[in-house]
């Protein structure tokens, strides 16, 4: 494995910022640590970069031991590039000199050539002579990426790389950054609290909560097969409705019997909560199940309806926007889950 | 566009008539600074050949060499002290860092001349240290002489390093520790990153601080005269009082001004490099770097030694001397010195704050280029040494006085009253205004900048306009800035020595003049009482600065 974290822990006083983090990243793949603020993802990144020591566990890159308790390679020896949240470009030198900054081991001419090459790779070939304050936010971001990539690091870390950009630019740039990383076959680990960003850039995403990694998986799996209630809640939209195991993996709910997949081995009669995503709830006039519209949000191509079931439980449903129903109306629904995910009731 | 008529806004309306008034006002207020410069420039363009050749032969070689040595030495040492202390206190944690961080600003309260006489009184041959050394070792001949170039450089560096410390500190605080991390991820060690990133990024600030230190060193009169170290300022003083040669004084001033303008140019140029203050998210600032055991104590020890030498020990020595001599010195004459100092300082702050407010309002409304240039000229005096301003003000004043006197004689004959404009408080106040207008103007201007035009418009919208707008809205909003300006000017005037010495009316001895008189006859102990009073007053702005800086940290 290219990057390997084993049971890494880091505490500040009594606060366990990172608590038993293990993950593996293959060469050329892009990983992401996703989680709410304060979940420990930035601390994890700083441990990998070498700005924080580890209290427990080990970090290896390319089979080289980077850190374990009592041992920490200095950041300058790790060959790990980093893109900072505020870019942290050096304001007193040009974009080109920023990119060339990490190329101090190359002789002068090839250094300049390499820096120019990197700027061209991120689409800023003609902005080398400009100073950071003359560049837009998005351009500064790309210079920061070029600077981190120029010394051909073994791994690139990106700390909330898009958070200071506006939403439109964020989407475009995240696609661009992924393309650049992939074209250079760079191994990268990104940290963010924004799942759209995580899904747009990363091959594999880890959801962190209170210092622990809840699940390390492909985005699709995170969405459809969340391993914990926290992941189910944090990723995507959805609601839980109450149900009861009626044998095997079958769950009886107020909207019908469903078959939970996975290795669920629950006893008959166990009370569970079933995750239903808005796209699992299909609007169907023919259906016998009726639910009352109690809120609607128009999203252009579709409506997101909040529906009330007879028991008072709520459901979310994504419906094509030509089905225009007023609040208070009762509409027919059908549950068609691809993946039924259930968690035992607490 | 708002429906409010423009005429309701006093600060924006600018008819042709008020334009003219503004121009006239600005021109008048810049005269105290402009006049000395013009007088001295004339001396430079048309020198008296005999005086000039005497100076060039007997005075200048010595004075220029001394001044250059002093300025370079002080710039190097004060620059190193200020930058390194700022670096340690912003980047690392060490024992005592929390209080040393602000305590290192306190030496600003001690004028260089006070530090100078305390150092000599303590370290000279007859001082307590060498006396003690002799009683132990029999001889103290090996002890380096304090009255030397090195001694003068050291004392001025300890007095002036806070300027560099203050500016370098704000540079390191704004650039943050993040840039060092960036450099490390790019394969530079932290040590290399200091030289390759942090210092180059902070260069405009450090250069600005060092330029200020150079200007202060060039302007210093008190400390060098106590050291008997012959520089431009002491030479001008001697030419004026000793040789009674106005032309020698003016020509020396002219050469000194060339040095000053080099420093001023460097300072102005460094300011243009300050454009890249990018806003950063301070909450994500990485923690202070840890220092290894011995390095922690070495760093703490270094900062502590500077603080002790530049502030604590001199203060202690002053207090000790004062206690010894207070019974003898604390008489009616002492209160008269204090009263003179207070009267001068208070009237100067009143005049300067009023002038600053006027100039700031002139700049706030639509103004011509002339007004802008006049304001810049008026505030240029902070760079010009006090001796130069004093000579440059007195000389034209004498001419005006004599012309007036002649005119009066023509009209009234021999019964005409005798006037001596040059020996009135007018001369002192004009010179103070030239020297300290910038001190008062800067806080007032930045205070007025916060009173936006939309505040005016909102007030006018509620029916408050004209003089009532100024009284009810502007004055309350400006109160802090005006107070700050008044305090800063007051304290600077209290500390001021050469202008007061040269331009004061006969008998108008102040605390600073008393310090000069006592130190010039080597009575260090008797200079302590007035010096202590000056230091205590000086602690007020130092404390204000400390408070302002704590919020940043």
mmCIF file of N, CA, C and O in Angstrom, chain A residues 91-156:
data_model
loop_
_atom_site.group_PDB
_atom_site.id
_atom_site.type_symbol
_atom_site.label_atom_id
_atom_site.label_comp_id
_atom_site.label_asym_id
_atom_site.label_seq_id
_atom_site.Cartn_x
_atom_site.Cartn_y
_atom_site.Cartn_z
ATOM 1 N N UNK A 91 3.294 35.745 -0.451
ATOM 2 C CA UNK A 91 2.807 36.948 -1.127
ATOM 3 C C UNK A 91 3.903 37.800 -1.743
ATOM 4 O O UNK A 91 3.621 38.646 -2.575
ATOM 5 N N UNK A 92 5.151 37.562 -1.327
ATOM 6 C CA UNK A 92 6.209 38.483 -1.767
ATOM 7 C C UNK A 92 6.918 38.009 -3.020
ATOM 8 O O UNK A 92 7.827 38.671 -3.484
ATOM 9 N N UNK A 93 6.523 36.870 -3.570
ATOM 10 C CA UNK A 93 7.135 36.411 -4.817
ATOM 11 C C UNK A 93 6.050 36.056 -5.838
ATOM 12 O O UNK A 93 4.886 35.901 -5.492
ATOM 13 N N UNK A 94 6.432 35.912 -7.101
ATOM 14 C CA UNK A 94 5.463 35.671 -8.167
ATOM 15 C C UNK A 94 4.930 34.242 -8.097
ATOM 16 O O UNK A 94 5.442 33.401 -7.355
ATOM 17 N N UNK A 95 3.911 33.991 -8.900
ATOM 18 C CA UNK A 95 3.321 32.653 -8.959
ATOM 19 C C UNK A 95 4.390 31.630 -9.349
ATOM 20 O O UNK A 95 4.495 30.556 -8.746
ATOM 21 N N UNK A 96 5.203 31.997 -10.343
ATOM 22 C CA UNK A 96 6.230 31.066 -10.815
ATOM 23 C C UNK A 96 7.231 30.760 -9.703
ATOM 24 O O UNK A 96 7.603 29.609 -9.469
ATOM 25 N N UNK A 97 7.644 31.803 -8.974
ATOM 26 C CA UNK A 97 8.608 31.588 -7.890
ATOM 27 C C UNK A 97 7.989 30.780 -6.753
ATOM 28 O O UNK A 97 8.675 30.024 -6.078
ATOM 29 N N UNK A 98 6.673 30.960 -6.555
ATOM 30 C CA UNK A 98 5.987 30.127 -5.578
ATOM 31 C C UNK A 98 6.110 28.657 -5.955
ATOM 32 O O UNK A 98 6.428 27.814 -5.120
ATOM 33 N N UNK A 99 5.836 28.359 -7.229
ATOM 34 C CA UNK A 99 5.864 26.971 -7.679
ATOM 35 C C UNK A 99 7.291 26.417 -7.631
ATOM 36 O O UNK A 99 7.518 25.256 -7.284
ATOM 37 N N UNK A 100 8.259 27.285 -7.936
ATOM 38 C CA UNK A 100 9.653 26.832 -7.963
ATOM 39 C C UNK A 100 10.231 26.650 -6.566
ATOM 40 O O UNK A 100 11.316 26.091 -6.408
ATOM 41 N N UNK A 101 9.490 27.098 -5.551
ATOM 42 C CA UNK A 101 10.043 27.129 -4.203
ATOM 43 C C UNK A 101 10.470 25.758 -3.683
ATOM 44 O O UNK A 101 11.458 25.634 -2.969
ATOM 45 N N UNK A 102 9.715 24.731 -4.049
ATOM 46 C CA UNK A 102 10.047 23.395 -3.565
ATOM 47 C C UNK A 102 11.042 22.674 -4.462
ATOM 48 O O UNK A 102 11.376 21.514 -4.229
ATOM 49 N N UNK A 103 11.503 23.363 -5.513
ATOM 50 C CA UNK A 103 12.394 22.716 -6.481
ATOM 51 C C UNK A 103 13.838 23.126 -6.243
ATOM 52 O O UNK A 103 14.655 23.121 -7.155
ATOM 53 N N UNK A 104 14.167 23.462 -4.985
ATOM 54 C CA UNK A 104 15.492 24.022 -4.702
ATOM 55 C C UNK A 104 16.614 23.031 -4.961
ATOM 56 O O UNK A 104 17.767 23.412 -4.990
ATOM 57 N N UNK A 105 16.301 21.750 -5.145
ATOM 58 C CA UNK A 105 17.387 20.793 -5.391
ATOM 59 C C UNK A 105 17.731 20.727 -6.877
ATOM 60 O O UNK A 105 18.766 20.198 -7.246
ATOM 61 N N UNK A 106 16.839 21.263 -7.718
ATOM 62 C CA UNK A 106 17.128 21.259 -9.160
ATOM 63 C C UNK A 106 18.030 22.442 -9.492
ATOM 64 O O UNK A 106 17.956 23.483 -8.852
ATOM 65 N N UNK A 107 18.877 22.301 -10.519
ATOM 66 C CA UNK A 107 19.668 23.452 -10.968
ATOM 67 C C UNK A 107 18.759 24.495 -11.623
ATOM 68 O O UNK A 107 17.690 24.163 -12.132
ATOM 69 N N UNK A 108 19.186 25.749 -11.581
ATOM 70 C CA UNK A 108 18.406 26.896 -12.042
ATOM 71 C C UNK A 108 17.517 26.710 -13.258
ATOM 72 O O UNK A 108 16.302 26.823 -13.140
ATOM 73 N N UNK A 109 18.106 26.419 -14.427
ATOM 74 C CA UNK A 109 17.289 26.380 -15.646
ATOM 75 C C UNK A 109 16.203 25.300 -15.608
ATOM 76 O O UNK A 109 15.047 25.569 -15.935
ATOM 77 N N UNK A 110 16.543 24.108 -15.145
ATOM 78 C CA UNK A 110 15.537 23.047 -15.167
ATOM 79 C C UNK A 110 14.485 23.317 -14.102
ATOM 80 O O UNK A 110 13.344 22.869 -14.196
ATOM 81 N N UNK A 111 14.876 24.088 -13.105
ATOM 82 C CA UNK A 111 13.947 24.452 -12.060
ATOM 83 C C UNK A 111 12.841 25.346 -12.639
ATOM 84 O O UNK A 111 11.663 25.148 -12.401
ATOM 85 N N UNK A 112 13.295 26.326 -13.433
ATOM 86 C CA UNK A 112 12.334 27.246 -14.027
ATOM 87 C C UNK A 112 11.425 26.494 -15.003
ATOM 88 O O UNK A 112 10.217 26.697 -15.038
ATOM 89 N N UNK A 113 12.059 25.583 -15.781
ATOM 90 C CA UNK A 113 11.295 24.835 -16.767
ATOM 91 C C UNK A 113 10.208 24.005 -16.089
ATOM 92 O O UNK A 113 9.050 23.986 -16.485
ATOM 93 N N UNK A 114 10.624 23.332 -15.012
ATOM 94 C CA UNK A 114 9.680 22.476 -14.303
ATOM 95 C C UNK A 114 8.522 23.300 -13.723
ATOM 96 O O UNK A 114 7.359 22.898 -13.788
ATOM 97 N N UNK A 115 8.849 24.465 -13.153
ATOM 98 C CA UNK A 115 7.809 25.314 -12.563
ATOM 99 C C UNK A 115 6.839 25.788 -13.638
ATOM 100 O O UNK A 115 5.620 25.786 -13.449
ATOM 101 N N UNK A 116 7.390 26.161 -14.794
ATOM 102 C CA UNK A 116 6.519 26.612 -15.892
ATOM 103 C C UNK A 116 5.608 25.494 -16.356
ATOM 104 O O UNK A 116 4.419 25.691 -16.617
ATOM 105 N N UNK A 117 6.196 24.297 -16.426
ATOM 106 C CA UNK A 117 5.444 23.106 -16.829
ATOM 107 C C UNK A 117 4.259 22.875 -15.888
ATOM 108 O O UNK A 117 3.138 22.627 -16.310
ATOM 109 N N UNK A 118 4.541 22.980 -14.580
ATOM 110 C CA UNK A 118 3.485 22.734 -13.598
ATOM 111 C C UNK A 118 2.388 23.779 -13.697
ATOM 112 O O UNK A 118 1.212 23.460 -13.597
ATOM 113 N N UNK A 119 2.776 25.045 -13.890
ATOM 114 C CA UNK A 119 1.769 26.096 -14.032
ATOM 115 C C UNK A 119 0.906 25.821 -15.259
ATOM 116 O O UNK A 119 -0.303 26.018 -15.231
ATOM 117 N N UNK A 120 1.540 25.342 -16.342
ATOM 118 C CA UNK A 120 0.780 25.019 -17.546
ATOM 119 C C UNK A 120 -0.185 23.867 -17.261
ATOM 120 O O UNK A 120 -1.327 23.865 -17.732
ATOM 121 N N UNK A 121 0.259 22.893 -16.483
ATOM 122 C CA UNK A 121 -0.601 21.753 -16.160
ATOM 123 C C UNK A 121 -1.888 22.201 -15.472
ATOM 124 O O UNK A 121 -2.957 21.657 -15.710
ATOM 125 N N UNK A 122 -1.788 23.203 -14.597
ATOM 126 C CA UNK A 122 -3.002 23.663 -13.928
ATOM 127 C C UNK A 122 -3.682 24.800 -14.691
ATOM 128 O O UNK A 122 -4.583 25.448 -14.183
ATOM 129 N N UNK A 123 -3.209 25.024 -15.944
ATOM 130 C CA UNK A 123 -3.889 25.994 -16.801
ATOM 131 C C UNK A 123 -3.537 27.441 -16.511
ATOM 132 O O UNK A 123 -4.319 28.342 -16.794
ATOM 133 N N UNK A 124 -2.370 27.679 -15.935
ATOM 134 C CA UNK A 124 -1.982 29.058 -15.635
ATOM 135 C C UNK A 124 -0.643 29.394 -16.276
ATOM 136 O O UNK A 124 0.139 30.164 -15.731
ATOM 137 N N UNK A 125 -0.389 28.782 -17.452
ATOM 138 C CA UNK A 125 0.892 28.949 -18.108
ATOM 139 C C UNK A 125 1.287 30.393 -18.326
ATOM 140 O O UNK A 125 2.461 30.733 -18.302
ATOM 141 N N UNK A 126 0.300 31.298 -18.459
ATOM 142 C CA UNK A 126 0.645 32.687 -18.780
ATOM 143 C C UNK A 126 0.580 33.609 -17.566
ATOM 144 O O UNK A 126 0.682 34.817 -17.701
ATOM 145 N N UNK A 127 0.404 33.048 -16.387
ATOM 146 C CA UNK A 127 0.275 33.908 -15.205
ATOM 147 C C UNK A 127 1.482 33.841 -14.277
ATOM 148 O O UNK A 127 1.432 34.316 -13.152
ATOM 149 N N UNK A 128 2.559 33.243 -14.764
ATOM 150 C CA UNK A 128 3.723 33.030 -13.907
ATOM 151 C C UNK A 128 4.298 34.291 -13.301
ATOM 152 O O UNK A 128 4.807 34.285 -12.183
ATOM 153 N N UNK A 129 4.214 35.413 -14.027
ATOM 154 C CA UNK A 129 4.857 36.637 -13.552
ATOM 155 C C UNK A 129 3.981 37.405 -12.571
ATOM 156 O O UNK A 129 4.403 38.406 -12.007
ATOM 157 N N UNK A 130 2.751 36.928 -12.374
ATOM 158 C CA UNK A 130 1.853 37.683 -11.492
ATOM 159 C C UNK A 130 2.124 37.355 -10.029
ATOM 160 O O UNK A 130 2.582 36.269 -9.697
ATOM 161 N N UNK A 131 1.802 38.329 -9.168
ATOM 162 C CA UNK A 131 1.903 38.116 -7.726
ATOM 163 C C UNK A 131 0.578 37.561 -7.213
ATOM 164 O O UNK A 131 -0.474 37.808 -7.823
ATOM 165 N N UNK A 132 0.624 36.821 -6.116
ATOM 166 C CA UNK A 132 -0.606 36.215 -5.607
ATOM 167 C C UNK A 132 -1.779 37.180 -5.499
ATOM 168 O O UNK A 132 -2.905 36.823 -5.852
ATOM 169 N N UNK A 133 -1.519 38.431 -5.030
ATOM 170 C CA UNK A 133 -2.661 39.324 -4.849
ATOM 171 C C UNK A 133 -3.261 39.773 -6.173
ATOM 172 O O UNK A 133 -4.320 40.383 -6.192
ATOM 173 N N UNK A 134 -2.578 39.465 -7.282
ATOM 174 C CA UNK A 134 -3.142 39.828 -8.586
ATOM 175 C C UNK A 134 -3.967 38.685 -9.174
ATOM 176 O O UNK A 134 -4.487 38.793 -10.276
ATOM 177 N N UNK A 135 -4.040 37.573 -8.457
ATOM 178 C CA UNK A 135 -4.759 36.402 -8.965
ATOM 179 C C UNK A 135 -6.098 36.256 -8.255
ATOM 180 O O UNK A 135 -6.249 36.657 -7.097
ATOM 181 N N UNK A 136 -7.078 35.643 -8.947
ATOM 182 C CA UNK A 136 -8.376 35.399 -8.318
ATOM 183 C C UNK A 136 -8.244 34.226 -7.348
ATOM 184 O O UNK A 136 -7.245 33.516 -7.348
ATOM 185 N N UNK A 137 -9.276 34.017 -6.546
ATOM 186 C CA UNK A 137 -9.254 32.934 -5.573
ATOM 187 C C UNK A 137 -9.001 31.578 -6.223
ATOM 188 O O UNK A 137 -8.179 30.788 -5.770
ATOM 189 N N UNK A 138 -9.697 31.341 -7.332
ATOM 190 C CA UNK A 138 -9.538 30.062 -8.014
ATOM 191 C C UNK A 138 -8.132 29.891 -8.579
ATOM 192 O O UNK A 138 -7.551 28.805 -8.525
ATOM 193 N N UNK A 139 -7.581 31.001 -9.099
ATOM 194 C CA UNK A 139 -6.220 30.921 -9.655
ATOM 195 C C UNK A 139 -5.197 30.673 -8.550
ATOM 196 O O UNK A 139 -4.260 29.898 -8.720
ATOM 197 N N UNK A 140 -5.407 31.341 -7.404
ATOM 198 C CA UNK A 140 -4.494 31.116 -6.271
ATOM 199 C C UNK A 140 -4.517 29.656 -5.857
ATOM 200 O O UNK A 140 -3.483 29.048 -5.574
ATOM 201 N N UNK A 141 -5.724 29.079 -5.861
ATOM 202 C CA UNK A 141 -5.886 27.679 -5.510
ATOM 203 C C UNK A 141 -5.064 26.794 -6.450
ATOM 204 O O UNK A 141 -4.390 25.861 -6.023
ATOM 205 N N UNK A 142 -5.125 27.121 -7.722
ATOM 206 C CA UNK A 142 -4.400 26.287 -8.698
ATOM 207 C C UNK A 142 -2.891 26.467 -8.575
ATOM 208 O O UNK A 142 -2.143 25.504 -8.751
ATOM 209 N N UNK A 143 -2.459 27.685 -8.246
ATOM 210 C CA UNK A 143 -1.022 27.880 -8.015
ATOM 211 C C UNK A 143 -0.590 27.033 -6.814
ATOM 212 O O UNK A 143 0.461 26.385 -6.830
ATOM 213 N N UNK A 144 -1.420 27.044 -5.761
ATOM 214 C CA UNK A 144 -1.094 26.261 -4.568
ATOM 215 C C UNK A 144 -0.972 24.783 -4.912
ATOM 216 O O UNK A 144 -0.075 24.085 -4.424
ATOM 217 N N UNK A 145 -1.871 24.303 -5.790
ATOM 218 C CA UNK A 145 -1.810 22.893 -6.199
ATOM 219 C C UNK A 145 -0.535 22.618 -7.001
ATOM 220 O O UNK A 145 0.182 21.639 -6.757
ATOM 221 N N UNK A 146 -0.240 23.532 -7.932
ATOM 222 C CA UNK A 146 0.969 23.359 -8.741
ATOM 223 C C UNK A 146 2.209 23.363 -7.860
ATOM 224 O O UNK A 146 3.134 22.578 -8.059
ATOM 225 N N UNK A 147 2.221 24.244 -6.854
ATOM 226 C CA UNK A 147 3.365 24.331 -5.957
ATOM 227 C C UNK A 147 3.543 23.028 -5.182
ATOM 228 O O UNK A 147 4.667 22.546 -5.005
ATOM 229 N N UNK A 148 2.420 22.459 -4.721
ATOM 230 C CA UNK A 148 2.512 21.220 -3.942
ATOM 231 C C UNK A 148 2.945 20.053 -4.827
ATOM 232 O O UNK A 148 3.645 19.148 -4.371
ATOM 233 N N UNK A 149 2.543 20.080 -6.101
ATOM 234 C CA UNK A 149 2.820 18.943 -6.977
ATOM 235 C C UNK A 149 4.204 19.016 -7.631
ATOM 236 O O UNK A 149 4.752 17.987 -8.033
ATOM 237 N N UNK A 150 4.751 20.215 -7.714
ATOM 238 C CA UNK A 150 5.980 20.406 -8.487
ATOM 239 C C UNK A 150 7.139 19.499 -8.058
ATOM 240 O O UNK A 150 7.809 18.917 -8.906
ATOM 241 N N UNK A 151 7.406 19.317 -6.749
ATOM 242 C CA UNK A 151 8.541 18.457 -6.384
ATOM 243 C C UNK A 151 8.236 16.967 -6.544
ATOM 244 O O UNK A 151 9.011 16.150 -6.056
ATOM 245 N N UNK A 152 7.142 16.627 -7.200
ATOM 246 C CA UNK A 152 6.718 15.231 -7.369
ATOM 247 C C UNK A 152 6.704 14.485 -6.045
ATOM 248 O O UNK A 152 7.429 13.504 -5.843
ATOM 249 N N UNK A 153 5.865 14.944 -5.112
ATOM 250 C CA UNK A 153 5.816 14.287 -3.802
ATOM 251 C C UNK A 153 5.196 12.898 -3.908
ATOM 252 O O UNK A 153 4.512 12.596 -4.887
ATOM 253 N N UNK A 154 5.470 12.081 -2.903
ATOM 254 C CA UNK A 154 4.887 10.741 -2.908
ATOM 255 C C UNK A 154 3.411 10.791 -2.587
ATOM 256 O O UNK A 154 2.660 9.872 -2.904
ATOM 257 N N UNK A 155 3.028 11.846 -1.940
ATOM 258 C CA UNK A 155 1.636 11.974 -1.510
ATOM 259 C C UNK A 155 1.312 13.457 -1.427
ATOM 260 O O UNK A 155 2.157 14.260 -1.044
ATOM 261 N N UNK A 156 0.080 13.802 -1.818
ATOM 262 C CA UNK A 156 -0.341 15.191 -1.672
ATOM 263 C C UNK A 156 -1.513 15.254 -0.705
ATOM 264 O O UNK A 156 -2.454 14.474 -0.823
#
